[in-house]
GROMACS .gro file of C-alpha atoms in nm:
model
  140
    1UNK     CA    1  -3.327   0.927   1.727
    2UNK     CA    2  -3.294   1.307   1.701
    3UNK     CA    3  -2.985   1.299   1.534
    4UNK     CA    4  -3.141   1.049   1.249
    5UNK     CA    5  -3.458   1.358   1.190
    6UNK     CA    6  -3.201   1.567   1.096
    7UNK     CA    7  -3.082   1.684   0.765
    8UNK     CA    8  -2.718   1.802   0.913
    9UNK     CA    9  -2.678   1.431   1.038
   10UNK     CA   10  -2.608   1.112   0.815
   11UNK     CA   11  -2.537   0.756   1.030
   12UNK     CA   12  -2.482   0.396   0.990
   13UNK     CA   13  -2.490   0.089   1.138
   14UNK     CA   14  -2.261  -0.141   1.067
   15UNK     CA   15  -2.163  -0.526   1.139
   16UNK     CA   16  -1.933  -0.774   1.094
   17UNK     CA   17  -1.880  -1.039   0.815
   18UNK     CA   18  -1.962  -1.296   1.085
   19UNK     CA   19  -2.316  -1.269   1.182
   20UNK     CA   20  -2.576  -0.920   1.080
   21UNK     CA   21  -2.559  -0.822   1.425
   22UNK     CA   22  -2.438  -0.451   1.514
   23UNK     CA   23  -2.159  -0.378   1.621
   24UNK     CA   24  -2.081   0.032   1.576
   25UNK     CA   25  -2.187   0.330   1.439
   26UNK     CA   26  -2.012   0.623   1.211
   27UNK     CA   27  -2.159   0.935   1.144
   28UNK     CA   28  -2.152   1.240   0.952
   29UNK     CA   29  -2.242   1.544   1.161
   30UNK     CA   30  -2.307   1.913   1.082
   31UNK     CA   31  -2.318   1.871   0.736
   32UNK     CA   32  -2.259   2.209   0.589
   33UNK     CA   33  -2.398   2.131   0.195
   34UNK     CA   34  -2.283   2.557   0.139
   35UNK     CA   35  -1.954   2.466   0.268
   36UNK     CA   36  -1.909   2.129   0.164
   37UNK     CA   37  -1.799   2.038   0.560
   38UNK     CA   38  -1.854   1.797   0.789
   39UNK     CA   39  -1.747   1.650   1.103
   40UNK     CA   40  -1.686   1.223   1.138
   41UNK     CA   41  -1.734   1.034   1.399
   42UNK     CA   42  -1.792   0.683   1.491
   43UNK     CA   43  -1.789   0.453   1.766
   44UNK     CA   44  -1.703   0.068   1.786
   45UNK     CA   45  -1.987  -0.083   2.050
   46UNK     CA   46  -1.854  -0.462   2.026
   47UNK     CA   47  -1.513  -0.445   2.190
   48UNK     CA   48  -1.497  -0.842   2.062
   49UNK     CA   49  -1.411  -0.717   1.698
   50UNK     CA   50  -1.159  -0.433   1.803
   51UNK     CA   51  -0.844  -0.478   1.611
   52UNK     CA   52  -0.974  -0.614   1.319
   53UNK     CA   53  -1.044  -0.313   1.107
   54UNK     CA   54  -1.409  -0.311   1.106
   55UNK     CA   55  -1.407   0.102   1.202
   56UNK     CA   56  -1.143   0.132   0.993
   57UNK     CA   57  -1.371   0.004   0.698
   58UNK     CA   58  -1.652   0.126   0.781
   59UNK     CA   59  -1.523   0.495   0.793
   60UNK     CA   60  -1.437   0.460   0.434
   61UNK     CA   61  -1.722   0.364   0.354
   62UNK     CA   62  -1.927   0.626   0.494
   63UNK     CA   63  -1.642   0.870   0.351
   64UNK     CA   64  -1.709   0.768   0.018
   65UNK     CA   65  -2.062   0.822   0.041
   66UNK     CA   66  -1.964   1.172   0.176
   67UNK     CA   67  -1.729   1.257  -0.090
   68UNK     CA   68  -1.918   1.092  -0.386
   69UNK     CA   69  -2.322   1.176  -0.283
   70UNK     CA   70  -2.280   1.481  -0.061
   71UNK     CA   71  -1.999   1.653  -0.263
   72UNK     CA   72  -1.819   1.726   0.042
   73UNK     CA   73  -1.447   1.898   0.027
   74UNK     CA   74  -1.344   1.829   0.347
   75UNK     CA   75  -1.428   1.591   0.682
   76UNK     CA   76  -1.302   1.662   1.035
   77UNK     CA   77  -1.255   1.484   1.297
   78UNK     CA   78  -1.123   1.472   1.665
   79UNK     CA   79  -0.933   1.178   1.854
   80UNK     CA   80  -0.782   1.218   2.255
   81UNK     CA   81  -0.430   1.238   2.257
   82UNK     CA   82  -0.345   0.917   2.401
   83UNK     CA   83  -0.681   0.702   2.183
   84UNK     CA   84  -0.429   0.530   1.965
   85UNK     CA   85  -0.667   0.276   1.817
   86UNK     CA   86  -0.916   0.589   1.747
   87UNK     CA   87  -0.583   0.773   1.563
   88UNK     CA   88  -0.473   0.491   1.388
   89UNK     CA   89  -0.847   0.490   1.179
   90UNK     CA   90  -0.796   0.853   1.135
   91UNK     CA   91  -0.429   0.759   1.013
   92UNK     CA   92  -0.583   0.442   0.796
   93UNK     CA   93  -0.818   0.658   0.595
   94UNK     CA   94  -0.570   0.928   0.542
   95UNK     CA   95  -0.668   1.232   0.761
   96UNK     CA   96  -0.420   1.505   0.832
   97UNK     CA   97  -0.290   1.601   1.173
   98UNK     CA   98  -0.390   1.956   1.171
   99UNK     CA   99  -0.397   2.072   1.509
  100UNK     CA  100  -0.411   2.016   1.900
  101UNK     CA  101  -0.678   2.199   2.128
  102UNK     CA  102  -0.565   2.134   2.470
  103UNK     CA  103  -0.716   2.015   2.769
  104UNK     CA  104  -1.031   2.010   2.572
  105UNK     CA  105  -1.173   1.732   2.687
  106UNK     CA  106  -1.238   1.500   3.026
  107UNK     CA  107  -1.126   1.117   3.097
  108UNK     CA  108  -1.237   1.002   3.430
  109UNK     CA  109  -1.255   1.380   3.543
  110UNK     CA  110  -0.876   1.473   3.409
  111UNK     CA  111  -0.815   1.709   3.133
  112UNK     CA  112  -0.655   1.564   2.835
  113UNK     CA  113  -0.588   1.664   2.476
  114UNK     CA  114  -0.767   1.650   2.137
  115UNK     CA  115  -0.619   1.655   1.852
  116UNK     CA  116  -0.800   1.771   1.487
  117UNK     CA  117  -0.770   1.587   1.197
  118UNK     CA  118  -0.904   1.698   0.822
  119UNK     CA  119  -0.916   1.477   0.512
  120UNK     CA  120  -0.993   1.665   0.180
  121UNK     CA  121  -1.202   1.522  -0.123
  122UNK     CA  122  -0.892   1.495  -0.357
  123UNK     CA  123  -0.718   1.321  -0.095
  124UNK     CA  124  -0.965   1.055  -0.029
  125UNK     CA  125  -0.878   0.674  -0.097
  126UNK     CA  126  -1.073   0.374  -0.016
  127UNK     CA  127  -0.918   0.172   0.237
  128UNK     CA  128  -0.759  -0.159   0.131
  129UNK     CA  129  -0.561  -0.480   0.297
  130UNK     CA  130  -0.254  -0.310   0.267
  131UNK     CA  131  -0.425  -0.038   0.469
  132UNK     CA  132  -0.525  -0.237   0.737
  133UNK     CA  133  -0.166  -0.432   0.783
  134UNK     CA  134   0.061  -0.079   0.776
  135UNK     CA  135   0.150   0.084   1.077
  136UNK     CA  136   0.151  -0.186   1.316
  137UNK     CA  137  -0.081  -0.202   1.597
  138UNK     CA  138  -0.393  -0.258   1.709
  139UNK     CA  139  -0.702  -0.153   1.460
  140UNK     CA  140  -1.055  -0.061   1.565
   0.00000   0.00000   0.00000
């Protein structure tokens, strides 16, 4: 509720073709308007519709509305070394490996990895089909 008062913050909910039910949530967060930053994140609640691109989708959607209506330049985001479904929608909308901060972060009380992604304006493209049927694997 917090996050949704303020201005650095924009979120949405989003659902599945099936039935307008949530299932996740993506955010923008510490929107820097100066800078033309901001950090992504999102967070698929209905593990029914993992690997069927719904993230995936929904994270270009919120991109666009980023790039387009905030006039961001860049986007960052963060994924645990071994979250391969949560790399793979990084990968899917066309963020950058740019770095590794390690042990930056706890799972079940042991130190893993996270590794940084960016995505700049000029490099943003909506995701299609053929988006969601490269790389193998499963999709969130």
């Amino acid at each position: 509720r917090i996050m949704t008062q303020r201005g650095d913050n924009h979120l949405r909910v989003f659902t599945s073709e099936k039935a307008d039910v949530p299932i996740g949530l993506v955010g923008l967060s510490n929107i820097a308007l100066n800078f033309g930053t901001a950090s992504l994140w999102y967070v698929l609640g209905n593990k029914t519709y993992e690997g069927q691109g719904y993230t995936t989708r929904a994270v270009s959607s919120l991109l666009r509305f980023g790039f387009d209506n905030l006039a961001l330049a860049s986007v960052s985001a963060w994924a645990c070394v071994d979250n391969r479904p949560s790399i793979q929608v990084l990968e899917k909308n066309h963020f950058r490996l740019a770095g590794r901060l390690r042990h930056s972060h706890r799972v079940n009380e042991v130190p893993v990895d996270r590794l940084l992604f960016d995505l700049l304006a000029s490099e943003y493209q909506p995701v299609d089909d053929r988006d969601l049927a490269s790389s193998g694997g499963a999709l969130s």
